[in-house]
PDB file of C-alpha atoms and ligand atoms in Angstrom:
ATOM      1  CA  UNK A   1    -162.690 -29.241 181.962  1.00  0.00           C
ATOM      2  CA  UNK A   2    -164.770 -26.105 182.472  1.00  0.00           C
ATOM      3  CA  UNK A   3    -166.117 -25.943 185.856  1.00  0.00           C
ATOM      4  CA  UNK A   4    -169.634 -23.427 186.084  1.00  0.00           C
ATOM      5  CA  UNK A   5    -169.568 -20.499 188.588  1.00  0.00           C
ATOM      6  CA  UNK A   6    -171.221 -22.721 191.203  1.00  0.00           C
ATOM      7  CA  UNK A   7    -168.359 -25.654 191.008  1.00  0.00           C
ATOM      8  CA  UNK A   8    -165.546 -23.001 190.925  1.00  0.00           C
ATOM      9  CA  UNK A   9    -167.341 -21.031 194.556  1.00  0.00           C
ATOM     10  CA  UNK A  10    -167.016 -24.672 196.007  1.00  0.00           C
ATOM     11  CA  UNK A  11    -163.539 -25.116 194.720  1.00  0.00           C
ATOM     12  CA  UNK A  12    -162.419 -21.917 196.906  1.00  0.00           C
ATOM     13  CA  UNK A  13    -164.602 -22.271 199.780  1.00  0.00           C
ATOM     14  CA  UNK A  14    -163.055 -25.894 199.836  1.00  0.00           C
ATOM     15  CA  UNK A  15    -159.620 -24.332 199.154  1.00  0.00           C
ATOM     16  CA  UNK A  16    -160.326 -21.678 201.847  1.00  0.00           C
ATOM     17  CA  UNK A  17    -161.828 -24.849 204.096  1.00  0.00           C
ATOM     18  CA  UNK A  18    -158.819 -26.578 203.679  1.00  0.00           C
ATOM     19  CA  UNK A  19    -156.564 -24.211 205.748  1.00  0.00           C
ATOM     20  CA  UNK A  20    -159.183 -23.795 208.724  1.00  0.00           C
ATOM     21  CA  UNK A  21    -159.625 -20.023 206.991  1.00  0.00           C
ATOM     22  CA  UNK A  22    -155.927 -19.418 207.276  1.00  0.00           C
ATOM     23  CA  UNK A  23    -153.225 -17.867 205.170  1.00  0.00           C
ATOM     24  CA  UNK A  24    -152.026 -20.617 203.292  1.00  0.00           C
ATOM     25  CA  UNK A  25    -148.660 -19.648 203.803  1.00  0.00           C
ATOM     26  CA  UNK A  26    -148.047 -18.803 206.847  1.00  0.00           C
ATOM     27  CA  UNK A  27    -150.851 -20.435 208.551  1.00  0.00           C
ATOM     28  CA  UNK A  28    -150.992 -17.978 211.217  1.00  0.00           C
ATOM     29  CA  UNK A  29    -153.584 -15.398 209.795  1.00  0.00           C
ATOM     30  CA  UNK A  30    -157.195 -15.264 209.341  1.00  0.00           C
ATOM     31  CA  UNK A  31    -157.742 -14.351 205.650  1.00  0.00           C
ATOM     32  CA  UNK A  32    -160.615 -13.762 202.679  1.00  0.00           C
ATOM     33  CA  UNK A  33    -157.412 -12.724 200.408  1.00  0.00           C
ATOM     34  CA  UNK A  34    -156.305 -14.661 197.994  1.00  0.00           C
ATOM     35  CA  UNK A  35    -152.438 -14.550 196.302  1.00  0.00           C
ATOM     36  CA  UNK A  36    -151.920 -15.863 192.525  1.00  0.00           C
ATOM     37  CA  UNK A  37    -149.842 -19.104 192.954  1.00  0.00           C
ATOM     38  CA  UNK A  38    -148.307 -18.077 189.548  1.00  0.00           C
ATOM     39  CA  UNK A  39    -148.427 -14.245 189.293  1.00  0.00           C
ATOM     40  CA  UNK A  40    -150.274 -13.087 186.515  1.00  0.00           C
ATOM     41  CA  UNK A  41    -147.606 -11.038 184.997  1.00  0.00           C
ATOM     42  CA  UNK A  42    -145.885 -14.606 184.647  1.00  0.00           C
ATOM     43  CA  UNK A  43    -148.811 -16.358 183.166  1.00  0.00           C
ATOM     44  CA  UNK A  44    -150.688 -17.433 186.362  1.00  0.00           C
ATOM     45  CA  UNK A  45    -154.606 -17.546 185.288  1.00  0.00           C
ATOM     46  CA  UNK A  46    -157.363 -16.619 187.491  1.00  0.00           C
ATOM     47  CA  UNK A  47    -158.594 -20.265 187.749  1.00  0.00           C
ATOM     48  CA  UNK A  48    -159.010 -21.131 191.659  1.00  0.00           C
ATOM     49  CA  UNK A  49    -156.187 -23.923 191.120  1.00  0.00           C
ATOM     50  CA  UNK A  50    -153.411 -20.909 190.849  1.00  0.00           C
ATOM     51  CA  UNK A  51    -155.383 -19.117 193.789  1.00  0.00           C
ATOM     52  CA  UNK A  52    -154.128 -20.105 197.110  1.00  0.00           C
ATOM     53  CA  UNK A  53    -155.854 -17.795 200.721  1.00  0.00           C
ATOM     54  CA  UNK A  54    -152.681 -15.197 201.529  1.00  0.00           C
ATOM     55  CA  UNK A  55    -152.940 -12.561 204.567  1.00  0.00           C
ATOM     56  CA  UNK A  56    -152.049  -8.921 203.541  1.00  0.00           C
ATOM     57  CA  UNK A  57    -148.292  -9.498 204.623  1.00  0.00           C
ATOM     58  CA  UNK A  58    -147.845 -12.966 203.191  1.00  0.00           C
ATOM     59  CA  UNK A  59    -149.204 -11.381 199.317  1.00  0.00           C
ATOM     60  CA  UNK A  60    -147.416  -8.090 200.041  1.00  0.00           C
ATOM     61  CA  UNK A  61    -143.709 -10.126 200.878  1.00  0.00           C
ATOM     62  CA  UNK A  62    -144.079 -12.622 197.895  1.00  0.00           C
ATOM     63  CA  UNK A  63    -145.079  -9.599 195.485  1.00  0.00           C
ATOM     64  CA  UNK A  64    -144.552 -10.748 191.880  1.00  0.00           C
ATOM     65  CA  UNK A  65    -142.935 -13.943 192.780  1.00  0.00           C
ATOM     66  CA  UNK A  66    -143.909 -17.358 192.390  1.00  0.00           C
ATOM     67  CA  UNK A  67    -144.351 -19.525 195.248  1.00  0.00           C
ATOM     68  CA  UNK A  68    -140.422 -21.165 194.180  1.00  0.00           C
ATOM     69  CA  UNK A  69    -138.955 -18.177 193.614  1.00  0.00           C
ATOM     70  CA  UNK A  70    -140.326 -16.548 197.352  1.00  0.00           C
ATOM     71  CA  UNK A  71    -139.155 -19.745 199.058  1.00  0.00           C
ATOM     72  CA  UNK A  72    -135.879 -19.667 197.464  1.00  0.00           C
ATOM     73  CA  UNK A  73    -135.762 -15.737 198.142  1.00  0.00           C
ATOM     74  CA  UNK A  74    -136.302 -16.729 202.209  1.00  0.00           C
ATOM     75  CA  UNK A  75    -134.017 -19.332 202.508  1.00  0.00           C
ATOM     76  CA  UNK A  76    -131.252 -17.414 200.972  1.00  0.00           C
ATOM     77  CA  UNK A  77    -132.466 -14.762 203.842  1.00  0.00           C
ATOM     78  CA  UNK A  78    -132.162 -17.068 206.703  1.00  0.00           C
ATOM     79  CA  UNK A  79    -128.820 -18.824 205.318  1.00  0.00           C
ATOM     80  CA  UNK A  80    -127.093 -15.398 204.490  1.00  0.00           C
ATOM     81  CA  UNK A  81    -128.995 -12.525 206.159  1.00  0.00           C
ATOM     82  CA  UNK A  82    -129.034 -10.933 202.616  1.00  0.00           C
ATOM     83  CA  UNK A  83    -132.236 -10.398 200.684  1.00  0.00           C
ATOM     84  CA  UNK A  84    -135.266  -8.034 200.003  1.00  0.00           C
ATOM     85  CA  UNK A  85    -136.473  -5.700 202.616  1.00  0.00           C
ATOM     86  CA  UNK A  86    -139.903  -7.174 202.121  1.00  0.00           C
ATOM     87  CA  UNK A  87    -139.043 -10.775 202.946  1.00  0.00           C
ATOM     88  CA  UNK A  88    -136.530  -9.458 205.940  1.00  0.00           C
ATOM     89  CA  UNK A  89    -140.074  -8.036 207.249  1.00  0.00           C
ATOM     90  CA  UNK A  90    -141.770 -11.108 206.610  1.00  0.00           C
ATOM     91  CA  UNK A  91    -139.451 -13.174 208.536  1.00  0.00           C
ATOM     92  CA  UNK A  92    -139.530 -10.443 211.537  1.00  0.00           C
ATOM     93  CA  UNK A  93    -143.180 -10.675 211.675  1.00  0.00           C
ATOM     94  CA  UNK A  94    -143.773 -14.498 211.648  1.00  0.00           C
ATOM     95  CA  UNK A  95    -141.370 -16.840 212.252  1.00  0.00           C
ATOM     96  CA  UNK A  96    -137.980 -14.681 213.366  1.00  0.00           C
ATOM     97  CA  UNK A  97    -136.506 -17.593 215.517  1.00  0.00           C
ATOM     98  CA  UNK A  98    -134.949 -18.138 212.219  1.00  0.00           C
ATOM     99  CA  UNK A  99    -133.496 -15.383 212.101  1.00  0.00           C
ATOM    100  CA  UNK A 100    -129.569 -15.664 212.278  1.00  0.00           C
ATOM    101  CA  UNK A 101    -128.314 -14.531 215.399  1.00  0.00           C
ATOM    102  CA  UNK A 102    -125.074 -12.584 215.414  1.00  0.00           C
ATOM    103  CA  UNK A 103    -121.936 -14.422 216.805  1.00  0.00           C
ATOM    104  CA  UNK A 104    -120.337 -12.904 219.275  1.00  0.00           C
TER     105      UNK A 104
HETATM  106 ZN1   ZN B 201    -149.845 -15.202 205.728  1.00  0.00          ZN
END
């Protein structure tokens, strides 16, 4: 199905509806960014269907990763306290009650 330009500005301003004009992943941050579901260096078209609405530090801390692989990436953060810098920050910045708190 090919949707025409006018169908595919609905699609996103009903994607970008959809989230009450929040990041769609961490729901906390106004945002007119959007983040490739699917980067593109993996394959991820520009279709609005792979486009989700990111803040600056959600797209910034997922960086070239799918959606899977950042999730997986953050658990293994919060369940080990080992990981990238970027997701560490990510964490720190929005949700760091999960953070691990050292036993003493
Ligand atoms: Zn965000």
């Amino acid at each position: 199905m090919t949707l025409s330009p006018e169908q595919r500005n609905r699609r996103a301003h009903a994607a970008y509806q959809l989230h009450g004009g929040l990041c769609a992943y961490c729901l906390l941050r106004p945002t007119d960014g959007r983040d490739h579901v699917v980067p593109a260096a993996l394959g991820g078209g520009e279709g609005q269907l792979n486009r989700q609405p990111a803040c600056r530090l959600c797209d910034w801390a997922k960086g070239s990763m799918t959606v899977a692989e950042w999730i997986a990436a953050t658990y293994r953060l919060l369940a080990t306290g080992e990981g990238p810098a970027e997701i560490r920050m990510w964490v720190e910045e929005t949700c760091p009650e999960l953070l691990l708190q050292p036993v003493s």
